[in-house]
mmCIF file of C-alpha atoms and ligand atoms in Angstrom:
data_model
loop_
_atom_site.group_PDB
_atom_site.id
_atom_site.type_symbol
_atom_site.label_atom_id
_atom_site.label_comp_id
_atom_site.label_asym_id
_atom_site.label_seq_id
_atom_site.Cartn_x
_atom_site.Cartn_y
_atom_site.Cartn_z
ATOM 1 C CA UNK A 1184 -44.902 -113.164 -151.346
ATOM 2 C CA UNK A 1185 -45.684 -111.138 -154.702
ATOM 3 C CA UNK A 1186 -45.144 -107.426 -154.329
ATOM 4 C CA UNK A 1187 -49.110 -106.278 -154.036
ATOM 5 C CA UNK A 1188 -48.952 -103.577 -152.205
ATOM 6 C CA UNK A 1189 -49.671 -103.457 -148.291
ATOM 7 C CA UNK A 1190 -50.005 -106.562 -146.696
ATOM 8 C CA UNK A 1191 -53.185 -107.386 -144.831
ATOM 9 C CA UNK A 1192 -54.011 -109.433 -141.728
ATOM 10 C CA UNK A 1193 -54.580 -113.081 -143.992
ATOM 11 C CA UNK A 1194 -50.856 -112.449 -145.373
ATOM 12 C CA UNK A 1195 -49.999 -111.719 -141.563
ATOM 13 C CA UNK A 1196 -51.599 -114.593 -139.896
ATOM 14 C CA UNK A 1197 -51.062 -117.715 -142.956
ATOM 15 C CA UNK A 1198 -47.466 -116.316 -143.436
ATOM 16 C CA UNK A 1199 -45.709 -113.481 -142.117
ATOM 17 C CA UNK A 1200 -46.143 -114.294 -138.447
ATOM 18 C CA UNK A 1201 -45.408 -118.034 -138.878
ATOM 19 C CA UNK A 1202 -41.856 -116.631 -140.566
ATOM 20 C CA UNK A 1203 -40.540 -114.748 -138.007
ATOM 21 C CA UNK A 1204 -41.426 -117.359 -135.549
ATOM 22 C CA UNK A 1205 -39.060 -119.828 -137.565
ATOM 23 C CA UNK A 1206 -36.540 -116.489 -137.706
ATOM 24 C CA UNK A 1207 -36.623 -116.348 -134.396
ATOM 25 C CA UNK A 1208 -36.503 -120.199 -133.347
ATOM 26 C CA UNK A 1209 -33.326 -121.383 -130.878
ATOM 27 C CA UNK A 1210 -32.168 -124.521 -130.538
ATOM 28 C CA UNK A 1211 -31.203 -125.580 -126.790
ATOM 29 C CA UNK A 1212 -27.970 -125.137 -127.056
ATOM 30 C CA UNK A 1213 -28.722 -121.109 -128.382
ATOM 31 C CA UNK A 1214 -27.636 -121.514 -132.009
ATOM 32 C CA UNK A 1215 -30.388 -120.445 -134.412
ATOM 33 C CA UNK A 1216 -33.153 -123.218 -135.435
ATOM 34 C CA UNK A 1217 -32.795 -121.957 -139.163
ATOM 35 C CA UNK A 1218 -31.740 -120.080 -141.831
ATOM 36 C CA UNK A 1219 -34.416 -117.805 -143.208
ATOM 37 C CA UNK A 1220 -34.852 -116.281 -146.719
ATOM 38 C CA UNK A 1221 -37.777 -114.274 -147.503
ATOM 39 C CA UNK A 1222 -38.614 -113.592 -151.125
ATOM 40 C CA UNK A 1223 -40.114 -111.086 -153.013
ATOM 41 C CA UNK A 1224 -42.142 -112.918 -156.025
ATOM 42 C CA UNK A 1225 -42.016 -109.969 -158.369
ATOM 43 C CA UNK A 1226 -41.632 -111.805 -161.563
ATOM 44 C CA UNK A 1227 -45.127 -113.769 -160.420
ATOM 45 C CA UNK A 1228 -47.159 -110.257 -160.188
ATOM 46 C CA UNK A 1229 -46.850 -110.659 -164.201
ATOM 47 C CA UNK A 1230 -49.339 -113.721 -164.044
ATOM 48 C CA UNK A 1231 -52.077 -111.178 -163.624
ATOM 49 C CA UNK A 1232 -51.044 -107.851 -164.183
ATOM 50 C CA UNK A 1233 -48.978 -106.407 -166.664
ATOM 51 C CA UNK A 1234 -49.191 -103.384 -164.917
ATOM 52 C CA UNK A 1235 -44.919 -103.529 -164.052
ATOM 53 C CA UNK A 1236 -44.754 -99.427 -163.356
ATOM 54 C CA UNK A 1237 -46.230 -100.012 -159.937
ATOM 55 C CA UNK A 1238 -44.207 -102.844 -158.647
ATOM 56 C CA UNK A 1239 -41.433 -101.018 -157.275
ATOM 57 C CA UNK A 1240 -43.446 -98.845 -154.885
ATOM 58 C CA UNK A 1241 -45.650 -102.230 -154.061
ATOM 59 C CA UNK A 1242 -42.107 -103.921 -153.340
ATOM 60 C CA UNK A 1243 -40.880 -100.997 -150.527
ATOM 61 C CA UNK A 1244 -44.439 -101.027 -149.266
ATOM 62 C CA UNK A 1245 -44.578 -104.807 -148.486
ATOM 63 C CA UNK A 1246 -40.800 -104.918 -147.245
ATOM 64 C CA UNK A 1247 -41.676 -101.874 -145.034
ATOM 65 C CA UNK A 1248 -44.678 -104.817 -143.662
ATOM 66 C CA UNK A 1249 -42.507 -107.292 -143.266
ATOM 67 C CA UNK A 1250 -39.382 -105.573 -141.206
ATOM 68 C CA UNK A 1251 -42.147 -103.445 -139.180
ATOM 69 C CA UNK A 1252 -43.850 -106.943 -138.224
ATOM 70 C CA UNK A 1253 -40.533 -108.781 -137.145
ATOM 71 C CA UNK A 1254 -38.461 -109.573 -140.358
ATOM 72 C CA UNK A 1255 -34.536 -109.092 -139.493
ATOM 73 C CA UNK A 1256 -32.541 -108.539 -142.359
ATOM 74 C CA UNK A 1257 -29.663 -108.850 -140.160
ATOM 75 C CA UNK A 1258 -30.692 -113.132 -139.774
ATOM 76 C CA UNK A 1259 -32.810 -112.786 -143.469
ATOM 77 C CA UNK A 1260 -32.133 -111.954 -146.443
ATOM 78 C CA UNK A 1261 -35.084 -110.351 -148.361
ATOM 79 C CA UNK A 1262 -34.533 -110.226 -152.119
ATOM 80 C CA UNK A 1263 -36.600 -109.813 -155.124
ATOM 81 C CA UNK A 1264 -36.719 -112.581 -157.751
ATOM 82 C CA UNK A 1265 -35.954 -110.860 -161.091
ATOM 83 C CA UNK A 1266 -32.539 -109.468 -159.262
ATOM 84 C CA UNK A 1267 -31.487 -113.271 -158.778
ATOM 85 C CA UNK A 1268 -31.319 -114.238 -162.676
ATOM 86 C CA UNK A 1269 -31.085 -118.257 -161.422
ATOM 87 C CA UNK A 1270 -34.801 -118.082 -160.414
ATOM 88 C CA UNK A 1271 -35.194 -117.809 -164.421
ATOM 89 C CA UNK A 1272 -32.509 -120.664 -165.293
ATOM 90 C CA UNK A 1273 -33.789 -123.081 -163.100
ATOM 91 C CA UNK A 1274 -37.521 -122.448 -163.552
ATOM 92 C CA UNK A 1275 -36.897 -123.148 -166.988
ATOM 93 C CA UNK A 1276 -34.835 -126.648 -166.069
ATOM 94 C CA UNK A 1277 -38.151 -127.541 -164.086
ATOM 95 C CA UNK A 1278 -40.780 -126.956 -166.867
ATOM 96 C CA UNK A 1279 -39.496 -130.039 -168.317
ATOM 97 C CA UNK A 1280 -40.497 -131.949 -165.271
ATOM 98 C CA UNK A 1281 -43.875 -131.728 -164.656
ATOM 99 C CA UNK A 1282 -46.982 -132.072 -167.280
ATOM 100 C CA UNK A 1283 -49.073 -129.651 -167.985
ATOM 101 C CA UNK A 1284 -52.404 -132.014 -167.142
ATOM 102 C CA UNK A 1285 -50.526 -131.395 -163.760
ATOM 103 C CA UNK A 1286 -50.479 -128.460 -163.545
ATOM 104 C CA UNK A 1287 -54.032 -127.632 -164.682
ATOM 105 C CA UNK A 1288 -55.164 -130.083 -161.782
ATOM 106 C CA UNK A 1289 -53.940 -127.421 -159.555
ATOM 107 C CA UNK A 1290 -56.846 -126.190 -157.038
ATOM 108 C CA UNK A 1291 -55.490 -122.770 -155.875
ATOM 109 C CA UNK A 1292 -55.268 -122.084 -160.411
ATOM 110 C CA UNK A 1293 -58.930 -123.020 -160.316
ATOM 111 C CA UNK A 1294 -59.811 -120.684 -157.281
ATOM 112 C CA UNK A 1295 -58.317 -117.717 -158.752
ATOM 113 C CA UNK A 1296 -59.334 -118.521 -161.981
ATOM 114 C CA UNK A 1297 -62.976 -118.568 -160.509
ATOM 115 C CA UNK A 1298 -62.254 -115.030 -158.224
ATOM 116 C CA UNK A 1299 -60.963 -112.693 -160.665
ATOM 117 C CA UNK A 1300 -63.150 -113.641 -163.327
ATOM 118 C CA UNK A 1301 -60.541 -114.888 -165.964
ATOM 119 C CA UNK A 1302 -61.563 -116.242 -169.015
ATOM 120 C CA UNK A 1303 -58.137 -117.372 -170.455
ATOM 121 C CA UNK A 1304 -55.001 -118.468 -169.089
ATOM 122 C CA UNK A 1305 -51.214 -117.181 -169.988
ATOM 123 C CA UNK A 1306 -48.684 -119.895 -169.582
ATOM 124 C CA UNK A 1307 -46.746 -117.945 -167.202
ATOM 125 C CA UNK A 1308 -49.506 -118.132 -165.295
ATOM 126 C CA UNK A 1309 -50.143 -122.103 -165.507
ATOM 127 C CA UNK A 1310 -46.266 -122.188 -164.687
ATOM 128 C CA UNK A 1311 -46.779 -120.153 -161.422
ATOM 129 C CA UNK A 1312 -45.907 -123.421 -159.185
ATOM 130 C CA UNK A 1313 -42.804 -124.503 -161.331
ATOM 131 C CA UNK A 1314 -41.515 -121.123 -160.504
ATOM 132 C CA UNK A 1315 -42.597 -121.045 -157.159
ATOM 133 C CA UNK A 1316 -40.645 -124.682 -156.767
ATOM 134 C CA UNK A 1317 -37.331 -123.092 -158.509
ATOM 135 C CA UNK A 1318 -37.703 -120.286 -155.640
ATOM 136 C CA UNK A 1319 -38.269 -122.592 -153.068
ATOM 137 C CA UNK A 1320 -35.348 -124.882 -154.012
ATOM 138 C CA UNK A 1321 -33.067 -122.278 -154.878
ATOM 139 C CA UNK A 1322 -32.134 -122.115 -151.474
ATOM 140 C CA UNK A 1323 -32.654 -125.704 -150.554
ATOM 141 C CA UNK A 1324 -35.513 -124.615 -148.388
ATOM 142 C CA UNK A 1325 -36.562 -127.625 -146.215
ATOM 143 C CA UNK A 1326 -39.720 -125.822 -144.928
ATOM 144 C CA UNK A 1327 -42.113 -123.197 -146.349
ATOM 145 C CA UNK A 1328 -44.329 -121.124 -143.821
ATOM 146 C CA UNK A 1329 -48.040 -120.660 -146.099
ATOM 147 C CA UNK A 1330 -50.971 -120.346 -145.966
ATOM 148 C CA UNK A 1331 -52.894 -123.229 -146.916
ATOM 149 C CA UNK A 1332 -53.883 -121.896 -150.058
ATOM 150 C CA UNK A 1333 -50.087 -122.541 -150.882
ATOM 151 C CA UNK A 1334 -49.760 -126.144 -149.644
ATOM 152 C CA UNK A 1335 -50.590 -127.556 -153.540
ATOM 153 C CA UNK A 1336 -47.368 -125.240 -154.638
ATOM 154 C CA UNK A 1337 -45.333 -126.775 -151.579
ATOM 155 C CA UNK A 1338 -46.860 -130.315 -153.386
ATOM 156 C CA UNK A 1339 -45.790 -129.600 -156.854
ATOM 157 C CA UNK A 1340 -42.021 -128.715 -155.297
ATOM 158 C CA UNK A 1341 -42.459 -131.603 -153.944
ATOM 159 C CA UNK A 1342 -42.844 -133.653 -156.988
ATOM 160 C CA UNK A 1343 -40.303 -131.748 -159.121
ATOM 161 C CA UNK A 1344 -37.611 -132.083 -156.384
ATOM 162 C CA UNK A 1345 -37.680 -135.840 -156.165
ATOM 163 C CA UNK A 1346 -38.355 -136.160 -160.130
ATOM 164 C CA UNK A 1347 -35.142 -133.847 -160.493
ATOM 165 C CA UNK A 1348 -33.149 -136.024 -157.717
ATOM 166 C CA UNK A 1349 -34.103 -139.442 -159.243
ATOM 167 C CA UNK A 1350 -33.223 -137.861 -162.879
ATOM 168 C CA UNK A 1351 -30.069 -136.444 -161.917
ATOM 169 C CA UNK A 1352 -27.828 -137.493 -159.156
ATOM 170 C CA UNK A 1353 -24.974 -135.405 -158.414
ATOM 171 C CA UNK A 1354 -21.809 -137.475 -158.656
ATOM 172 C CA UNK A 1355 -20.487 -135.940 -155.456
ATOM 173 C CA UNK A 1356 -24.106 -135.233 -153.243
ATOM 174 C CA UNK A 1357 -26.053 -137.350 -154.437
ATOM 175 C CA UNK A 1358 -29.301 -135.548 -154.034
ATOM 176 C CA UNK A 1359 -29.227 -131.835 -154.719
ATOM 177 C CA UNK A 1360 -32.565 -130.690 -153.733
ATOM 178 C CA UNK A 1361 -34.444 -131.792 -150.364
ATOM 179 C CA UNK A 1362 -37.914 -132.550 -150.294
ATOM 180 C CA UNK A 1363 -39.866 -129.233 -148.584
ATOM 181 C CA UNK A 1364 -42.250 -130.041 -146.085
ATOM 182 C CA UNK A 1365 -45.328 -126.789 -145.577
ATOM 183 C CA UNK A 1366 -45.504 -125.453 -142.429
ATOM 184 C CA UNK A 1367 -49.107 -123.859 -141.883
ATOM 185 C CA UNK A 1368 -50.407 -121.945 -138.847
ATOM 186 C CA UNK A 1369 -53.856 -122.428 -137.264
ATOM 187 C CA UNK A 1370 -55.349 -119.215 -139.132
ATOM 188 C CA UNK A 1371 -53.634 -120.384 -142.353
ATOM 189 C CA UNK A 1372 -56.865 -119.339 -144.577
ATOM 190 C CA UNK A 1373 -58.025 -115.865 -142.784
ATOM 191 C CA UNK A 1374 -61.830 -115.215 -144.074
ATOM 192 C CA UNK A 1375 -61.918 -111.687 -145.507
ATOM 193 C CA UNK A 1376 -64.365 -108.816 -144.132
ATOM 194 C CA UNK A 1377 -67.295 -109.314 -146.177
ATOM 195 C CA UNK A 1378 -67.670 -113.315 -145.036
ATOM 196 C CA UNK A 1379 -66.207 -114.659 -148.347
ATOM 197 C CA UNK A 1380 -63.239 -117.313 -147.529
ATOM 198 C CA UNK A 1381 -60.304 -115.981 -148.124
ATOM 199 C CA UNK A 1382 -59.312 -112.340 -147.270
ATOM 200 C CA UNK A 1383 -57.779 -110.510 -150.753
ATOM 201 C CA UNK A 1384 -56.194 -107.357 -151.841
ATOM 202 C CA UNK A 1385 -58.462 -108.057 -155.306
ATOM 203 C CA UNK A 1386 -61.288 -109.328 -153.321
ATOM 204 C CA UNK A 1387 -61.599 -105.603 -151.760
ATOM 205 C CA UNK A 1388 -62.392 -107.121 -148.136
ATOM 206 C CA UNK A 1389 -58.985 -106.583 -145.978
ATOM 207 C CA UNK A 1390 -57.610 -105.340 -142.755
ATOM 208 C CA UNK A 1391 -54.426 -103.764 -144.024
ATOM 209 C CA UNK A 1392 -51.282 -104.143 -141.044
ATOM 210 C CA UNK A 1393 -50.639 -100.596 -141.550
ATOM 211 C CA UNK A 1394 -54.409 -99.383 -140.883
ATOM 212 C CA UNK A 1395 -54.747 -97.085 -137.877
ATOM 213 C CA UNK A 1396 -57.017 -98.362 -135.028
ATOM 214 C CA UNK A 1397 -59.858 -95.729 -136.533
ATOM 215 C CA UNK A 1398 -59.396 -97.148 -139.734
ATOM 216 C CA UNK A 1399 -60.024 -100.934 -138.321
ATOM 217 C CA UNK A 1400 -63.162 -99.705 -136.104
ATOM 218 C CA UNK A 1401 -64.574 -98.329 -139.884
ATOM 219 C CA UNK A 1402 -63.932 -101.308 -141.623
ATOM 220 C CA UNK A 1403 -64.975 -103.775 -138.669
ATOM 221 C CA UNK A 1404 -68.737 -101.896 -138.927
ATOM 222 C CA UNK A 1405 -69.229 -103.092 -141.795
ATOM 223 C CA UNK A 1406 -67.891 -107.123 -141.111
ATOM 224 C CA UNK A 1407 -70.366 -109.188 -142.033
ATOM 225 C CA UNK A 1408 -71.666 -111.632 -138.509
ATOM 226 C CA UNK A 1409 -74.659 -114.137 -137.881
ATOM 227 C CA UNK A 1410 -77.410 -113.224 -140.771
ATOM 228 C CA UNK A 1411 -79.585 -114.369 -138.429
ATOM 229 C CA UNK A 1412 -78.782 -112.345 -135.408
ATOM 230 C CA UNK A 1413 -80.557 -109.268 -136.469
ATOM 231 C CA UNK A 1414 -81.078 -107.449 -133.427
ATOM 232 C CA UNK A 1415 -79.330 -106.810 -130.352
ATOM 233 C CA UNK A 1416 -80.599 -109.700 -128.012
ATOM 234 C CA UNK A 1417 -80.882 -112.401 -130.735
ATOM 235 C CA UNK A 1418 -79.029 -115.160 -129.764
ATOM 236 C CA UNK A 1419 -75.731 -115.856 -132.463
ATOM 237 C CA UNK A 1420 -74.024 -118.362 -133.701
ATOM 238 C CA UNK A 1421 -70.008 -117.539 -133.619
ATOM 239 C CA UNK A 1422 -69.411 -120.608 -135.360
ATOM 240 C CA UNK A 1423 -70.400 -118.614 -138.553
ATOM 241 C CA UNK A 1424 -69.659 -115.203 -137.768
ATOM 242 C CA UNK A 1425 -66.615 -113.136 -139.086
ATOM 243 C CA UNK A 1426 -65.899 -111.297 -136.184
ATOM 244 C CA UNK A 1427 -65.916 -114.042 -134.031
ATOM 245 C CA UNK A 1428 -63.231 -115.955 -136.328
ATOM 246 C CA UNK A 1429 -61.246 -112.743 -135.736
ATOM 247 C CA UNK A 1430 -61.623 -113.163 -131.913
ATOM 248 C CA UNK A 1431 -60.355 -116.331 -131.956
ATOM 249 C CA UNK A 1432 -57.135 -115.144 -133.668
ATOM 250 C CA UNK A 1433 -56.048 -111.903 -131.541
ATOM 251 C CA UNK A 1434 -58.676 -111.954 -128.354
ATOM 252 C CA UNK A 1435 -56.696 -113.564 -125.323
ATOM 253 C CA UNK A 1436 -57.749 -117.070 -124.151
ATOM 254 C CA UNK A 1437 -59.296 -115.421 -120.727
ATOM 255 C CA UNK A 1438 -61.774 -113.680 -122.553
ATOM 256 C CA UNK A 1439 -63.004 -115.462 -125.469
ATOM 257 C CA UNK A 1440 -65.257 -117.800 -123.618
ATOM 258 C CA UNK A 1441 -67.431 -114.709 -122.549
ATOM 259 C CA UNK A 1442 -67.352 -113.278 -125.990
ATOM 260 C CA UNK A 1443 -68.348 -116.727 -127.625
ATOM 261 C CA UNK A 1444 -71.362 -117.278 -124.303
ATOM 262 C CA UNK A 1445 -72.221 -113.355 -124.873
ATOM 263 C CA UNK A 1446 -73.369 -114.096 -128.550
ATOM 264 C CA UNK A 1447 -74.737 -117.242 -128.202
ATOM 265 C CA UNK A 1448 -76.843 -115.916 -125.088
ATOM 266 C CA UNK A 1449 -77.611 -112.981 -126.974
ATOM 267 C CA UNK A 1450 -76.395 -110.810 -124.303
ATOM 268 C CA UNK A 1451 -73.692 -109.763 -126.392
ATOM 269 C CA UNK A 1452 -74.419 -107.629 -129.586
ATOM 270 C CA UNK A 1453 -72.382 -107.279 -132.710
ATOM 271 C CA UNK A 1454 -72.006 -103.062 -132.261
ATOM 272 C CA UNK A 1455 -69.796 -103.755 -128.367
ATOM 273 C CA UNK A 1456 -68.469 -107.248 -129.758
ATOM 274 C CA UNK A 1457 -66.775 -105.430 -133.120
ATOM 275 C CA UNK A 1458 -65.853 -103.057 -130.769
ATOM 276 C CA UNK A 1459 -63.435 -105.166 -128.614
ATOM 277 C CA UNK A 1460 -62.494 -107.382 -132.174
ATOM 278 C CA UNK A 1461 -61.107 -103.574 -133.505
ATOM 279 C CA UNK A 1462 -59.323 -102.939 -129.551
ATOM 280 C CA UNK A 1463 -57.735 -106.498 -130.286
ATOM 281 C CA UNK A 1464 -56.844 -106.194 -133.570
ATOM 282 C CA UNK A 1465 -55.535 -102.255 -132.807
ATOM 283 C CA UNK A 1466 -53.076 -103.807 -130.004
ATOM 284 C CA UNK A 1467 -51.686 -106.605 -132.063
ATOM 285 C CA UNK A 1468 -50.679 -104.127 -134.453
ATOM 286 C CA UNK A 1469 -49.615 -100.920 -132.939
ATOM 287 C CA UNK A 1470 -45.760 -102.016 -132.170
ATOM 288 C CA UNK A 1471 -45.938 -102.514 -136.045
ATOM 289 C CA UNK A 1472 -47.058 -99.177 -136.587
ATOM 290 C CA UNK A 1473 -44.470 -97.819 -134.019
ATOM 291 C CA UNK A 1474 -41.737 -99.667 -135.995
ATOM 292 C CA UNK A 1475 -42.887 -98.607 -139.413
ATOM 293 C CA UNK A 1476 -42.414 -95.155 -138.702
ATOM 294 C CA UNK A 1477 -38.588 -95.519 -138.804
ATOM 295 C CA UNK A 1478 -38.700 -97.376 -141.818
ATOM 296 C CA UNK A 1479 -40.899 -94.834 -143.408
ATOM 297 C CA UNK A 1480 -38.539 -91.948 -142.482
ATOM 298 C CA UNK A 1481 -35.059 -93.589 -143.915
ATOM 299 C CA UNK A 1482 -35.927 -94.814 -147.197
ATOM 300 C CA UNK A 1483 -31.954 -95.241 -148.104
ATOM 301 C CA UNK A 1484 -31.865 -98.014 -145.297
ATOM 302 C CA UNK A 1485 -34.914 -99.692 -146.549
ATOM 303 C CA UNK A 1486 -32.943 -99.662 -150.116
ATOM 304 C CA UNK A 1487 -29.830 -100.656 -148.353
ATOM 305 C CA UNK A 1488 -31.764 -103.409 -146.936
ATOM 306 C CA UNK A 1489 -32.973 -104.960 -150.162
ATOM 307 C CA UNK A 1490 -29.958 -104.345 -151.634
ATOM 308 C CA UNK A 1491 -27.895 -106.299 -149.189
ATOM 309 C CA UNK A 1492 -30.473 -109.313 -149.585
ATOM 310 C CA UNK A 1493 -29.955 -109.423 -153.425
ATOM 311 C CA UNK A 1494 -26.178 -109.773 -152.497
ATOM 312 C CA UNK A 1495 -26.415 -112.487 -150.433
ATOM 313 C CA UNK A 1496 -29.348 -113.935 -152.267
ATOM 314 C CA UNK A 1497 -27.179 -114.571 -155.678
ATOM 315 C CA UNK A 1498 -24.275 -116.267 -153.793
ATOM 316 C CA UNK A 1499 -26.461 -119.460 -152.826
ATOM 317 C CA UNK A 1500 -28.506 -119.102 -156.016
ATOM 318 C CA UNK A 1501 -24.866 -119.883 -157.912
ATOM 319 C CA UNK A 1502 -23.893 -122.315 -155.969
ATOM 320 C CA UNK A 1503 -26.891 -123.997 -156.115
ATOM 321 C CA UNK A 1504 -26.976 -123.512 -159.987
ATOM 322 C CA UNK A 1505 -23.328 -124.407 -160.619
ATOM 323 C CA UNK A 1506 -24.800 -127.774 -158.743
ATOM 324 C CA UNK A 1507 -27.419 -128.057 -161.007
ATOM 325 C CA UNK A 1508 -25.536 -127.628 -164.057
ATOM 326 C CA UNK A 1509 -22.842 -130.465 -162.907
ATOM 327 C CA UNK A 1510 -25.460 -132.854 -162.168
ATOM 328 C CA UNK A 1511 -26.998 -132.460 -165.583
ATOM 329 C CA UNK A 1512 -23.848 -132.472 -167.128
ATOM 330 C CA UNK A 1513 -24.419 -129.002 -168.440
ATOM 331 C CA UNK A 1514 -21.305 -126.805 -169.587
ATOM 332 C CA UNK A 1515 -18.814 -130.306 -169.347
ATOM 333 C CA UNK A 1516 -16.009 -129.969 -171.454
ATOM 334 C CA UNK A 1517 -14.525 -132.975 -172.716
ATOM 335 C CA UNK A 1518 -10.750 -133.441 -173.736
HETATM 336 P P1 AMP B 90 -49.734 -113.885 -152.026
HETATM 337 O O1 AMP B 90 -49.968 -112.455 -151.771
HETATM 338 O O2 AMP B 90 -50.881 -114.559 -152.698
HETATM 339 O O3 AMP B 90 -48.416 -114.126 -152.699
HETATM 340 O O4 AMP B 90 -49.663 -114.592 -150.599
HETATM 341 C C1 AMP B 90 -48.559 -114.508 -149.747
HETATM 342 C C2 AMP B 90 -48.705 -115.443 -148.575
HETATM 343 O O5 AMP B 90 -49.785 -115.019 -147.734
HETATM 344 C C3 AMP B 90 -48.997 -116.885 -148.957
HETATM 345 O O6 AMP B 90 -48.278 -117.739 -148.090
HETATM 346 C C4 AMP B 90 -50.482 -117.024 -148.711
HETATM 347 O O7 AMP B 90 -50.837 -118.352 -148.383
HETATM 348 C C5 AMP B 90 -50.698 -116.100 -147.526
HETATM 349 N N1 AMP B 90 -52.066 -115.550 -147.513
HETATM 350 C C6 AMP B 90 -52.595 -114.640 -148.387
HETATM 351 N N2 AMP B 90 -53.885 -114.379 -148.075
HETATM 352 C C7 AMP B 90 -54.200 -115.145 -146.991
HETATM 353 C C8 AMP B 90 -55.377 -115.319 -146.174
HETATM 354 N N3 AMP B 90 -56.512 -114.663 -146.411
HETATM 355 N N4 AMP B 90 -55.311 -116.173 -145.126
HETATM 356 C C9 AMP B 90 -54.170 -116.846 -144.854
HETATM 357 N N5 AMP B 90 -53.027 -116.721 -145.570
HETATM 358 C C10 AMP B 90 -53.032 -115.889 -146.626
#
């Protein structure tokens, strides 16, 4: 995840929840399902804001989200890219294996191009996924939780692990990267507040994980529901409503047939149904908030934290590298 600050519910629901759920996976016999390393895409906050002053206090803000929803740095590392120097040596290996027609055909470049209103591209920026694949394969990730706005990255990694493999076999393992597979939950493109498709920091329409329930019963007035259910006893249609999408996410099973027959009736209005959407939300999230508050009050652990991750981070980065390097042939030295 880049460093943009709080996280929001879409970051929550496409990723963060779907990573401590593979965290916390056991196998039958009680051993761990597997490793986990969660990392903090720094270096890609530069593909659209130069703005570097604020990405410290962006960094301890989203790690403070992620141990406060369920991250354990105890069974995860969490590290930032630029402290891991191989995420730069190996990104610039893979820009030799993929075109740039390639990477132009990219959708999620097209979308963002389209939502922040850019009119001209960096080449860091076209070069997002071939650094995204360098921090994926790093650490010989097999899967990578997203959100589905990721899944042509995961594609790309795809491509530039098997081109890499093919190109150059390892004279001792043969193949040194696996193939990643995504791994995408059933809310893996939350819509934002305001209807659009995809909640956003820079789209201005989120439900932060650190907002107090008050803060989430101000923001949910103003979700956007059913055009055409304008007053109370109109029938709706949740099928296109916000809130209702929200319901389906964090309202139990036992009541979201009422809720869904409610609004279609029209017995149900959209003042009482944002109501219990906010109530849901609130409960999903106030164990978070309990849990922040430590982090907030020992900022030397959360730095300890980080610091720990970058540790353990660079150790499989070199190994992986020295790999690398000896199946290219890089660095021989012949008598
Ligand atoms: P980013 O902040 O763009 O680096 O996104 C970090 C992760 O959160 C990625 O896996 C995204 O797919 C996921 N994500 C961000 N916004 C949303 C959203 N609105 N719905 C679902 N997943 C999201």
């Amino acid at each position: 995840m880049r460093p943009t600050g709080r996280l929001h519910l879409g970051h929550y629901t496409g990723a963060l929840e779907n990573w401590i759920e593979q965290q916390n996976l056991l196998q039958p016999d009680g051993s761990r399902a597997y490793e986990t390393h969660f990392l903090i895409a720094d270096y890609h906050n530069l593909t659209t804001s130069l703005d570097t002053g604020s990405i410290y206090g962006h960094t301890i803000d989203m790690l403070i989200d992620w141990l406060a929803a369920g991250v354990d740095p105890g069974k995860s590392p969490v590290f930032r890219q630029s402290q891991v120097k191989e995420h730069a040596e190996l990104f610039l290996i893979f820009s030799n294996l993929i075109t740039t027609a390639r990477l132009e055909r990219n959708p999620t470049l097209k979308e963002q191009v389209r939502d922040l209103n850019m009119d001209a591209l960096c080449y860091g920026h076209l070069g997002y996924p071939v650094l995204q694949a360098a921090d994926i394969l790093l650490y010989k990730g097999n899967i990578v939780p997203v959100g589905e706005d990721q899944l042509p990255h995961v594609e790309i990694t795809r491509e530039i692990a098997r081109k890499f493999n093919s190109h150059f076999p390892h004279q001792i393992l043969g193949e040194v990267f696996p193939e990643p597979a995504p791994k995408i939950t059933k809310f893996s493109r939350l819509v934002g507040l305001d209807g659009k498709a995809k909640m956003s920091k820079s789209l201005g329409n989120t439900i932060l994980l650190s907002d107090t329930p008050d803060e989430i019963s101000a923001k949910m007035r103003n979700a956007v529901t059913d055009t055409l259910k304008v007053r109370r006893n109109d029938p709706g249609r949740p099928e296109v409503c916000t809130v209702y999408s929200y319901h389906r996410k964090f309202t139990s099973a036992e009541e979201l047939p009422a809720i869904e027959e409610g609004c279609r009736s029209g017995s149900l209005g959209c003042v009482d149904c944002k109501r219990m959407c906010s109530a849901a939300i609130s409960a999903e999230i106030a164990p978070m908030l309990e849990r922040r508050r430590d982090y907030e009050a020992d900022p030397e652990l959360v730095r300890q934290i980080l610091h720990d991750g970058e540790e353990r981070a660079r150790k499989i980065a070199r190994q992986t590298m020295a790999e690398v390097r000896e199946a290219m042939h890089l660095g021989e030295v012949r008598a």
